[in-house]
Coordinates of C-alpha atoms and ligand atoms in Angstrom, one line a residue:
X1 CA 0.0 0.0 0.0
X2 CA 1.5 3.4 -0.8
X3 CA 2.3 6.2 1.9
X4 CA -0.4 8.6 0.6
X5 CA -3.3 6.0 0.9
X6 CA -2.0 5.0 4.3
X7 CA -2.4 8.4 5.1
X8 CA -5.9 8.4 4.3
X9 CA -6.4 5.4 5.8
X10 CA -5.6 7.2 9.6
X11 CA -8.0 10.4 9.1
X12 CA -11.0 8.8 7.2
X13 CA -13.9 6.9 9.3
X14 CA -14.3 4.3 7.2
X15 CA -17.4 3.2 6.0
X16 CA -18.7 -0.1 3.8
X17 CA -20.2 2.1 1.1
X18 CA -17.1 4.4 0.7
X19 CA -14.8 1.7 0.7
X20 CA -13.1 -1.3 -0.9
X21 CA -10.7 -3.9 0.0
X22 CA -7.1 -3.4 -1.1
X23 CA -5.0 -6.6 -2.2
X24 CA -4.3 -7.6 1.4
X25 CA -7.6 -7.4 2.1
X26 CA -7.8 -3.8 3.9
X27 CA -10.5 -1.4 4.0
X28 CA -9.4 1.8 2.2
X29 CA -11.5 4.6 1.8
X30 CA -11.6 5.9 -1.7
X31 CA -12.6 9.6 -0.3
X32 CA -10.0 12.1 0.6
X33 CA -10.8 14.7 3.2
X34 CA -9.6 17.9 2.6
X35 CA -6.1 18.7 4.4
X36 CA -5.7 22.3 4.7
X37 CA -3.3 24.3 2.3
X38 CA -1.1 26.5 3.8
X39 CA 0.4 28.7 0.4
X40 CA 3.8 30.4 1.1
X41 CA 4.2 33.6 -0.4
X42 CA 6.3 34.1 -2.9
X43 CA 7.9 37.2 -5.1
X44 CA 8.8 37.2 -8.6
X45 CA 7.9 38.3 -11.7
X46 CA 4.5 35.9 -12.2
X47 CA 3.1 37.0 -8.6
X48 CA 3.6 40.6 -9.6
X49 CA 1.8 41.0 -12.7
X50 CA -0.8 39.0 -10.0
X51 CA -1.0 41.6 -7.6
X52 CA -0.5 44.2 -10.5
X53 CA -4.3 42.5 -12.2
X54 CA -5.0 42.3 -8.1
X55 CA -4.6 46.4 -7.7
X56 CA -6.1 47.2 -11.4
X57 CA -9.5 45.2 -10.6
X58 CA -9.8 46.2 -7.3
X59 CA -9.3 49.9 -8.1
X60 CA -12.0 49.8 -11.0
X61 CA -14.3 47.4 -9.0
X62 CA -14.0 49.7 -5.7
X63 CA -14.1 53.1 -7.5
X64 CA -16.6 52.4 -10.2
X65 CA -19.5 53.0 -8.4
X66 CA -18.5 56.0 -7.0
X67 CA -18.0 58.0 -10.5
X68 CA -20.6 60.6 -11.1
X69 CA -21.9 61.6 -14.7
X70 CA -24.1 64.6 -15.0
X71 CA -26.9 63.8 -12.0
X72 CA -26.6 60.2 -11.9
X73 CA -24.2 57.6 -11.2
X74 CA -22.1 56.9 -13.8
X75 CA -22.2 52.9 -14.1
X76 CA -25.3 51.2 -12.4
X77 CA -27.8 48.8 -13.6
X78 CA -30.8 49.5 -12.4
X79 CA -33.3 46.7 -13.2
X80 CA -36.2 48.3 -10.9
X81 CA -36.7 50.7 -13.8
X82 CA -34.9 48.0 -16.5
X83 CA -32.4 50.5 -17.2
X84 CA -28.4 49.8 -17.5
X85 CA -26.5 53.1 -17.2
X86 CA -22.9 52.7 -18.6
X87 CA -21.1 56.5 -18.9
X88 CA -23.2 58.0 -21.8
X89 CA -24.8 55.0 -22.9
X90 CA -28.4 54.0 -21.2
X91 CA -29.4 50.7 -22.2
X92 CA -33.0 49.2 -22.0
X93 CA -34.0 45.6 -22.5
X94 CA -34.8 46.3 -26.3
X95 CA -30.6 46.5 -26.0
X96 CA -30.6 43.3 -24.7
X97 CA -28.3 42.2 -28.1
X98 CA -25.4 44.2 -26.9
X99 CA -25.6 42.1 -23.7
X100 CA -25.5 39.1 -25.9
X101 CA -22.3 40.7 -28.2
X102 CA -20.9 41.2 -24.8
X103 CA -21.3 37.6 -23.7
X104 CA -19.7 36.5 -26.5
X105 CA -16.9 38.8 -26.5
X106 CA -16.1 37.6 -22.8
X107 CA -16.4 34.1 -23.9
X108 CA -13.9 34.2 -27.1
X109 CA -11.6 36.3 -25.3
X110 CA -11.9 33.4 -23.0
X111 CA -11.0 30.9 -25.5
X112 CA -8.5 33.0 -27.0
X113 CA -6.2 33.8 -23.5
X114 CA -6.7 30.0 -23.2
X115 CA -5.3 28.7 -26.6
X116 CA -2.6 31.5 -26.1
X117 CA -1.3 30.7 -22.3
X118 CA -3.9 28.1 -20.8
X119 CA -5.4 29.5 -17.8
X120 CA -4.2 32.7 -17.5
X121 CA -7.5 34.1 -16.1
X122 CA -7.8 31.2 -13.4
X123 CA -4.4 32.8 -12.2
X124 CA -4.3 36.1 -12.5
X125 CA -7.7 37.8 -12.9
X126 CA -10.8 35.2 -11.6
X127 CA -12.5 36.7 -8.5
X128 CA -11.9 33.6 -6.9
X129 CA -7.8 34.3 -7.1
X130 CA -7.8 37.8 -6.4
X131 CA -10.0 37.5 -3.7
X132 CA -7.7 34.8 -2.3
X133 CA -5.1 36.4 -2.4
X134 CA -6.3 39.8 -1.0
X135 CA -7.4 37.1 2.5
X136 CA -3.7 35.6 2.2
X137 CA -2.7 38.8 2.6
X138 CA -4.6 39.3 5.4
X139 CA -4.0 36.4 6.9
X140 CA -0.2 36.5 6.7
X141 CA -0.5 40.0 8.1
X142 CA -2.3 39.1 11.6
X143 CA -0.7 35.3 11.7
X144 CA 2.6 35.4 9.8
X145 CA 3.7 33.0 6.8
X146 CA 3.1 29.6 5.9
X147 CA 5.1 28.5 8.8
X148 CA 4.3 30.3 11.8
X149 CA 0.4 29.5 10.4
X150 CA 0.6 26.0 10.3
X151 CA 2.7 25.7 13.7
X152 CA 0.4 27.8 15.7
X153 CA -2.5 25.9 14.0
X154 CA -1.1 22.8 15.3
X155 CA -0.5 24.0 18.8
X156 CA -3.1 24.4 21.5
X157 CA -5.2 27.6 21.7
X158 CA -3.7 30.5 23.8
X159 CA -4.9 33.6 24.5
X160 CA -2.3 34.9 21.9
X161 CA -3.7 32.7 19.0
X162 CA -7.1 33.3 20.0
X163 CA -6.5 36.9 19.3
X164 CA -4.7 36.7 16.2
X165 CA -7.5 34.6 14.6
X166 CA -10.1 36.9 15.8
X167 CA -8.6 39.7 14.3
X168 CA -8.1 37.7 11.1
X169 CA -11.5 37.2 10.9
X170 CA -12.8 40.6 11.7
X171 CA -10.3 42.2 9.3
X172 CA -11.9 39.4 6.8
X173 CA -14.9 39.7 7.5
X174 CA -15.4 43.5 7.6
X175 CA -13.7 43.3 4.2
X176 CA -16.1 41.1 2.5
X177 CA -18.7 43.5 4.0
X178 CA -17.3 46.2 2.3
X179 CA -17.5 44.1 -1.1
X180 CA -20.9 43.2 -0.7
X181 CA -22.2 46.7 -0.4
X182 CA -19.9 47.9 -3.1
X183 CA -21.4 45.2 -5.4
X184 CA -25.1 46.3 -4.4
X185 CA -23.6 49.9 -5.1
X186 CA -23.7 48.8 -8.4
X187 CA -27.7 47.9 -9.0
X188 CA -28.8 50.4 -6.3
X189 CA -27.3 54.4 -6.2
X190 CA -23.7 54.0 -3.7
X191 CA -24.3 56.9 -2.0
X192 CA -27.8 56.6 -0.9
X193 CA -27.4 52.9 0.1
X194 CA -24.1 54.1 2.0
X195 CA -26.3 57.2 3.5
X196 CA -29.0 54.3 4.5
X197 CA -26.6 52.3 6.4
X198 CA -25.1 55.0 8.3
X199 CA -28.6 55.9 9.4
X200 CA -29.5 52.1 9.8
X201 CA -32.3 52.9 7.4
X202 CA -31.8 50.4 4.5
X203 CA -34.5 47.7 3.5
X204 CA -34.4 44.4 4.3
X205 CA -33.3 43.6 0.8
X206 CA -30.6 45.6 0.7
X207 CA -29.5 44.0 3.8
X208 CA -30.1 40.6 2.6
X209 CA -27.9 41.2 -0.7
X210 CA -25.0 43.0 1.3
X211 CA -24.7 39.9 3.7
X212 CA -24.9 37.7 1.0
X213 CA -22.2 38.9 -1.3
X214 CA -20.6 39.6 1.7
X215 CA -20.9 35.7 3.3
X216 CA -19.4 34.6 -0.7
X217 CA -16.9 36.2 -0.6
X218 CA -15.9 35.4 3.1
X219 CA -16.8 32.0 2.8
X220 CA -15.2 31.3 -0.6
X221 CA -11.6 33.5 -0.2
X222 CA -11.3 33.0 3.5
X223 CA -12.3 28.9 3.5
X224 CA -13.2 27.3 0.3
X225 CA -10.3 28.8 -2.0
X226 CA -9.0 26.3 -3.9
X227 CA -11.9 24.3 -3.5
X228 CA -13.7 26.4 -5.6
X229 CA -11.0 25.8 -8.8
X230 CA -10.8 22.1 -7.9
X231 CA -14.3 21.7 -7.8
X232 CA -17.0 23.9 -8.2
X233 CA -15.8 26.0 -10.9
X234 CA -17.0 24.4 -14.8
X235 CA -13.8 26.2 -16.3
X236 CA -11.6 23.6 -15.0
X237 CA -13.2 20.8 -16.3
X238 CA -13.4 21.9 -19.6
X239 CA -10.3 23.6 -19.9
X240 CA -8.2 20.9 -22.0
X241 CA -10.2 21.4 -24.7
X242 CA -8.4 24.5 -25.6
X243 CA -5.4 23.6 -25.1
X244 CA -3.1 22.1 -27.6
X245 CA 0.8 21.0 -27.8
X246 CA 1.5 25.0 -29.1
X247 CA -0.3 26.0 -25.3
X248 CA 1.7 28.1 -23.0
X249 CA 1.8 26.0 -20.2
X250 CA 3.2 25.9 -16.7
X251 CA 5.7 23.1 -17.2
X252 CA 8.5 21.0 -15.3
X253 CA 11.7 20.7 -17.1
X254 CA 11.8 17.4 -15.9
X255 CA 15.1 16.4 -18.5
X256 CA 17.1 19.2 -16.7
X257 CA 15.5 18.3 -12.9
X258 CA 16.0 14.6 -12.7
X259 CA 17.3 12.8 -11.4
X260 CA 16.4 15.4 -8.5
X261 CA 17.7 15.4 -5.0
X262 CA 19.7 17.7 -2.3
X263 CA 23.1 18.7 -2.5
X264 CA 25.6 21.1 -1.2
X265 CA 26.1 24.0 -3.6
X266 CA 29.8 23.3 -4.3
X267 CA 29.0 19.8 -5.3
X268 CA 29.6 18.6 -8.5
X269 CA 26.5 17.2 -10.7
X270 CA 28.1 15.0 -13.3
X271 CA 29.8 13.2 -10.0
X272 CA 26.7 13.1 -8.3
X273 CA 24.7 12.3 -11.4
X274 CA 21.8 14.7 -10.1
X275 CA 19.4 17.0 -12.1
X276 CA 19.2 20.7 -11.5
X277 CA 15.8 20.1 -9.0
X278 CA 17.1 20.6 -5.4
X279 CA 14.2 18.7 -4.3
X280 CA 14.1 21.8 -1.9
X281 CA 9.7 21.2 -2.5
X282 CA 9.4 25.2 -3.0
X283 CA 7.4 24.6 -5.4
X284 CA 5.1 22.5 -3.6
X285 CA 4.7 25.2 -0.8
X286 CA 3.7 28.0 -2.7
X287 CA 0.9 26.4 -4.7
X288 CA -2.2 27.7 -4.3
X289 CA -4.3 24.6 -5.0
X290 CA -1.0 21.9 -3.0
X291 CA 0.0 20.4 -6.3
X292 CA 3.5 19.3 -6.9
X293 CA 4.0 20.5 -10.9
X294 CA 6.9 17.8 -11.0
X295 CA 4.2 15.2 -11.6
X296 CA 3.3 16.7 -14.4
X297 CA 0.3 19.0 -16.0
X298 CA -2.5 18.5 -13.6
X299 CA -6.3 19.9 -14.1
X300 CA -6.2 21.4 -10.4
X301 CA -3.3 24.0 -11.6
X302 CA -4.7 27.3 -12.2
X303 CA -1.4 28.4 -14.5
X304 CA -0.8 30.9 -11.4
X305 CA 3.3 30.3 -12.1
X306 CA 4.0 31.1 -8.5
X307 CA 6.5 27.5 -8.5
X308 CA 7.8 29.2 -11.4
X309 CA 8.8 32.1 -9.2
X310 CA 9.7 30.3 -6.6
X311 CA 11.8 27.7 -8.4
X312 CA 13.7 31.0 -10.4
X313 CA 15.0 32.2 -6.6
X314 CA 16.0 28.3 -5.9
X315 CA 18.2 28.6 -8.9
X316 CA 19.6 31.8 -7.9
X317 CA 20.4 30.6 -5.0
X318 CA 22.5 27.3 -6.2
X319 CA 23.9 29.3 -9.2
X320 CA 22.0 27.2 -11.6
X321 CA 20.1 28.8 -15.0
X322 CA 16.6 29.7 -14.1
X323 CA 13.6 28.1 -15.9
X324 CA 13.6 25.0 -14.2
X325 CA 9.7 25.2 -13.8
X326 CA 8.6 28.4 -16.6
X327 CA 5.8 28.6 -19.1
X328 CA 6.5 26.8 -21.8
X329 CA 5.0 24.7 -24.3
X330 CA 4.8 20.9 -25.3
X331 CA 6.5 20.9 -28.3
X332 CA 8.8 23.6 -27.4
X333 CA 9.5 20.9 -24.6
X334 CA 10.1 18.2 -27.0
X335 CA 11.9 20.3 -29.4
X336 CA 14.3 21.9 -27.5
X337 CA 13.1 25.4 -29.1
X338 CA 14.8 28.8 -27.8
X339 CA 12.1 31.5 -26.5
X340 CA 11.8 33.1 -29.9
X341 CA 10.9 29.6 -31.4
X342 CA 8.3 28.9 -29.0
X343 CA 6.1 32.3 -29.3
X344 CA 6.2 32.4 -33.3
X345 CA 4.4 28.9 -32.9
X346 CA 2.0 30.5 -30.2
X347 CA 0.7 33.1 -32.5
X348 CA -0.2 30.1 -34.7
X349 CA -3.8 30.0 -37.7
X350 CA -5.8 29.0 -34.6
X351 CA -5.2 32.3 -32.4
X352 CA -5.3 34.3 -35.3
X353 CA -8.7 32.8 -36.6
X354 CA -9.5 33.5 -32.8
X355 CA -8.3 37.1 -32.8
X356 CA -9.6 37.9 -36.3
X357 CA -13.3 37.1 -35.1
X358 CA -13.1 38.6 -31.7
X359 CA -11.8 41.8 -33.4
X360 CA -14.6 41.9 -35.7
X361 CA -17.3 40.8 -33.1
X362 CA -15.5 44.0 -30.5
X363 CA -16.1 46.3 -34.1
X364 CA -19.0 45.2 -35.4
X365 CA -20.7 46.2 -31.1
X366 CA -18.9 49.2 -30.9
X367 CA -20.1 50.6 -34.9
X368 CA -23.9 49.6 -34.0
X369 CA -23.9 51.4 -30.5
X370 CA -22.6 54.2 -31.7
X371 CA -24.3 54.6 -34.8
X372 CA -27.5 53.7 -32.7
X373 CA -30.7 55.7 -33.0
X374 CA -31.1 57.0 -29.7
X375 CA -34.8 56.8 -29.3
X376 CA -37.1 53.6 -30.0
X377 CA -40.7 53.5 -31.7
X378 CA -43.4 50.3 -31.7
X379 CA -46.2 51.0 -33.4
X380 CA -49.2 48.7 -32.4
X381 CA -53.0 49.1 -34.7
X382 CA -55.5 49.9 -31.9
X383 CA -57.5 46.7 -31.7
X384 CA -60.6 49.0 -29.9
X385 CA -61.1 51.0 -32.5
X386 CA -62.0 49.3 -35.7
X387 CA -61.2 51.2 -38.9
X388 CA -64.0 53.3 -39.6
X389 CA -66.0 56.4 -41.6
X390 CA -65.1 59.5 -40.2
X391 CA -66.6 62.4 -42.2
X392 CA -68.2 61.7 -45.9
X393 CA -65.5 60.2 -48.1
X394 CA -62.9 59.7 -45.3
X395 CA -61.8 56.5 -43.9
X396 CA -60.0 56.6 -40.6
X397 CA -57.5 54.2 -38.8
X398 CA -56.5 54.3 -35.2
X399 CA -53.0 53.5 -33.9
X400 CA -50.9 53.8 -30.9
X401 CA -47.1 55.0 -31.0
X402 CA -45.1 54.1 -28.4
X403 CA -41.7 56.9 -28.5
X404 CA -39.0 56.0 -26.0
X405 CA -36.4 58.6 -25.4
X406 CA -33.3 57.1 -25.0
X407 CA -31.4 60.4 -24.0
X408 CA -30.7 61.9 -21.1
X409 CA -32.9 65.1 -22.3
X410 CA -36.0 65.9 -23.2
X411 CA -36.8 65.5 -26.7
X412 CA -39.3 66.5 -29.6
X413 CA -40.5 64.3 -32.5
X414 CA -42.1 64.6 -35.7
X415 CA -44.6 62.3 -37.1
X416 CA -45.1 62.0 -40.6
X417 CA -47.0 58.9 -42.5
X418 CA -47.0 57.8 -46.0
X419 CA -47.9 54.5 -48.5
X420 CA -51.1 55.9 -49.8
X421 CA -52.0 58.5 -52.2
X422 CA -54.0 61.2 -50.1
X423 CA -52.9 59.3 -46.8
X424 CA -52.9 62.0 -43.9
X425 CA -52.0 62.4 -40.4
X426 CA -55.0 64.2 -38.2
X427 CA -53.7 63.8 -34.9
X428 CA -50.6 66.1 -33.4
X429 CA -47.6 66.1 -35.6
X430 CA -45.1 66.7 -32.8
X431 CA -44.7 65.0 -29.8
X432 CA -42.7 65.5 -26.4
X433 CA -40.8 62.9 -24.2
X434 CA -38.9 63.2 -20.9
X435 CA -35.2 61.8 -20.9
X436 CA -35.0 58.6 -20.6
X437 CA -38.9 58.0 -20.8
X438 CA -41.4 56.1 -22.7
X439 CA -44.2 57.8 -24.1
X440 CA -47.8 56.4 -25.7
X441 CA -49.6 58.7 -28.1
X442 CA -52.8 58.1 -30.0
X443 CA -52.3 58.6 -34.0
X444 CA -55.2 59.1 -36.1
X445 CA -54.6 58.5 -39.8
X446 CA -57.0 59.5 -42.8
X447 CA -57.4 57.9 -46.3
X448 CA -60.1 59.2 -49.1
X449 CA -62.3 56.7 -50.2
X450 CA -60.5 56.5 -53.5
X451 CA -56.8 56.3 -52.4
X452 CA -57.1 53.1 -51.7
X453 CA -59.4 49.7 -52.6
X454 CA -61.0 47.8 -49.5
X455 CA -58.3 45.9 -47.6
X456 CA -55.6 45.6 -46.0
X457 CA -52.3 47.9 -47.3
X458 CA -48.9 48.7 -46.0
X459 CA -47.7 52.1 -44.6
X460 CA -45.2 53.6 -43.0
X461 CA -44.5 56.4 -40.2
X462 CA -41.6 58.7 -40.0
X463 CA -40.8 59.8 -36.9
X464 CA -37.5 62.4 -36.6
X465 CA -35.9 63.5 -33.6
X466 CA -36.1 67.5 -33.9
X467 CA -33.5 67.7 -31.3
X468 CA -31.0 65.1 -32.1
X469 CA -30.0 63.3 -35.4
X470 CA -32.1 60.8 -36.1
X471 CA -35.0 59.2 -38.2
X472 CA -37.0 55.8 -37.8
X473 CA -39.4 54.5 -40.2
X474 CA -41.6 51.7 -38.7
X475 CA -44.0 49.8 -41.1
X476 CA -47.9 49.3 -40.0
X477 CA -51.3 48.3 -42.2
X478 CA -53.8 50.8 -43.0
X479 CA -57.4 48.7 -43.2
X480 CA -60.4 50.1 -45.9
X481 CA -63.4 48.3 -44.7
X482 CA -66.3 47.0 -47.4
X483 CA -68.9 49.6 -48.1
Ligands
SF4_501 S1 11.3 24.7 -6.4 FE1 12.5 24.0 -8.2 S2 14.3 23.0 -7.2 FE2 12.8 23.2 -5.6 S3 11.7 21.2 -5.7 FE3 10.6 22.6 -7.0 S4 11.4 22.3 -9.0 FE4 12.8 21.4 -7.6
SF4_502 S1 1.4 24.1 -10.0 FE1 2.4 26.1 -10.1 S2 1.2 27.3 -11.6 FE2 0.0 25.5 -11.1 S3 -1.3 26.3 -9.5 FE3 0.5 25.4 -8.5 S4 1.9 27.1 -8.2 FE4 0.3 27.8 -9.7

């Protein structure tokens, strides 16, 4: 029986349905229980571009909320009124296609970033990492590193430990707090749901959604962390997919390590017939999800690269080249290529089919928003009010125009209407709406008897913004009834 199973064996209860007899007959349980990772912090160039993507989201995550544009705030989705306010642009759910182009955008970029250098959002810019990392932080703060953590964790509780962990988990907790009501900041106005709070006057619901951002993000950076990559997140599972043998991979030089083992830094390899891995387990220590990237491309690595750090300082220590453990690629592996080699076959047809389509998708969004009309018309026939004889040789059609102003200022319209010879509007030409408003308004169109024969013919209204560029034409049916 190997050493990891028999140390399953002592912390599992061991139960008949869980279980199954080894060769000699054993009971060994075939669930592992979660051991507690302690991640060493580490410096190098991979963890700062992490805490650079950690400091970048923060700032825009923290501070967005709290920009101001004209008399509103300047990103919020409001979906009591089922309006998204993004700087200039308000968005109602007739936009709900830019939400879809935006989907999509997030999901190719996805794939592309993943064909490129596997999961390079996993490790630098998920939620779930920079989250984690802003508790490490924390943590290392009130308890010290890796170390000092897992000895006072294994000692009894003092008075001093006590203290440290309930300062940890007040700094935690008021933290997560914080990013709770800074995400409801977002779907409700910041600084009246900060005003609320001071003055204990919130509603329940704002409450609720506070503490229950706020328990996610406690409960999932503080205790869950790499739980949540390992199992609950869907990314991880399908991840391989992407890949191929031109990915940009975390990878173990495992031709230069091994034969690996300790020796003293004068010693000679070729004597000892070692590899360049010090077995110092560095590498190990510092992983976020407690993989050992010697074994080998695993799905629980998040591509973080802090054992490439880690291993870099290890071979500046012993004097050795650095790249022991470094993003590379599979062939580049099996190929011996230099650096240059290996990123002319990244950019390969696959990432440039990928960026070609994301490019055209990001174009294609950005043309059609701006080029948008910014007000929307429906026009519906009104079903109460049949078409009908108004004065002798008229015929007269009802319909209702629904105008929504998609500004942020009042605007004026003109109606005009056209498909029939002698076709006239009676009703008021020009129309008012409020900013950002939706406005009915009854339409009355006449036809003389001899513009058109009895049936059912296609016409169309003009309606032009008198205040802003812009000009819809929306197609409706004009109905002569039988004499
Ligand atoms: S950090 Fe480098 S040298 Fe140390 S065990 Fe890991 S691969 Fe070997
Ligand atoms: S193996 Fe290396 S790159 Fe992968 S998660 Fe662990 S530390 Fe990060």
């Amino acid at each position: 029986m190997n050493a990891e199973l028999k140390d399953v064996k002592k912390v599992i209860p061991i139960t008949p349905v869980e279980s199954e007899p080894d060769e000699e007959g054993e009971l060994i349980s075939l669930y592992a229980a979660h051991e507690k990772i302690y991640p060493r912090s580490v410096t190098g160039m991979f963890s700062n571009w992490r805490w650079i993507m950690v400091w970048v989201t923060q700032i825009i995550f923290y501070g967005l909320p709290w920009i101001e544009w004209g008399q509103r705030q300047a990103v919020m989705f409001d979906l009591s009124v089922r309006r998204f306010y993004i700087f200039g642009l308000v968005l109602y759910p007739q936009d709900f296609i830019y939400l879809t182009g935006m989907l999509i955008i997030a999901a190719l970029s996805l794939f592309l970033f993943t064909a490129v250098a596997g999961r390079l959002w996993c490790g630098y810019a998920c939620p779930q990492t920079v989250y984690t990392e802003i508790f490490l932080w924390f943590e290392k703060l009130v308890e010290g590193d890796r170390a000092a953590r897992i000895r006072r964790d294994e000692g009894p509780m003092t008075a001093e430990k006590f203290g440290r962990k309930v300062v940890k988990h007040f700094l935690w907790i008021a933290f997560a707090l914080y990013t709770g009501f800074t995400f409801v900041g977002y779907f409700a106005p910041i600084r009246e749901l900060a005003s609320d709070i001071l003055k204990n006057n919130m509603s329940t619901w704002g409450y609720f959604w506070v503490f229950f951002y706020g328990f996610a993000t406690y409960g999932n950076a503080g205790f869950m962390r790499e739980q949540v990559c390992k199992h609950m997140c869907p990314y991880a599972r399908f991840q391989s997919v992407m890949f191929d043998k031109d990915t940009l991979i975390v990878t173990y030089d495992a031709e230069r390590g091994e034969p690996r083992g300790a020796r003293s830094k004068k010693a000679d390899l070729t004597k000892l017939n070692l590899g360049a891995c010090v077995d110092c387990s560095l590498c190990v220590q510092v992983c976020p999800t407690g993989i050992d990237i010697r074994k080998g491309l695993q799905y629980e690595c998040i591509g973080c690269g802090a054992c490439a750090d880690v291993c870099d300082t290890v071979m500046d220590k012993v004097g050795y080249p650095r790249g022991l453990v470094k993003y590379s690629t599979e062939n580049a592996m099996k190929n011996k290529w230099t650096q240059q080699q290996t990123l002319r076959h990244v950019f390969r047809p696959r990432i440039l089919a990928y960026s070609g389509i994301l490019l055209a998708i990001i174009l294609a969004i950005m043309v059609s928003l701006f080029t948008r009309t910014p007000f929307k018309v429906d026009v519906v026939r009104d079903r109460g009010v049949m078409a009908r004889v108004v004065d002798a040789g008229t015929t007269e059609n009802v319909y209702r125009l629904q105008v929504m102003n998609a500004t942020e200022s009042d605007q004026r319209y003109r109606l005009s209407v056209e498909g029939l010879p002698g076709l006239v509007l009676t009703s008021e030409d020009t129309v008012s709406v409020h900013s950002t408003e939706a406005r009915t308004i009854p339409v009355r169109v006449q036809l003389p008897f001899e513009g058109a024969s009895p049936g059912s013919h296609e016409i169309h209204f003009t309606i032009e913004s008198l205040d802003s560029p812009g000009k819809l034409i929306e197609k409706s049916t004009f109905i002569v009834p039988k004499n």
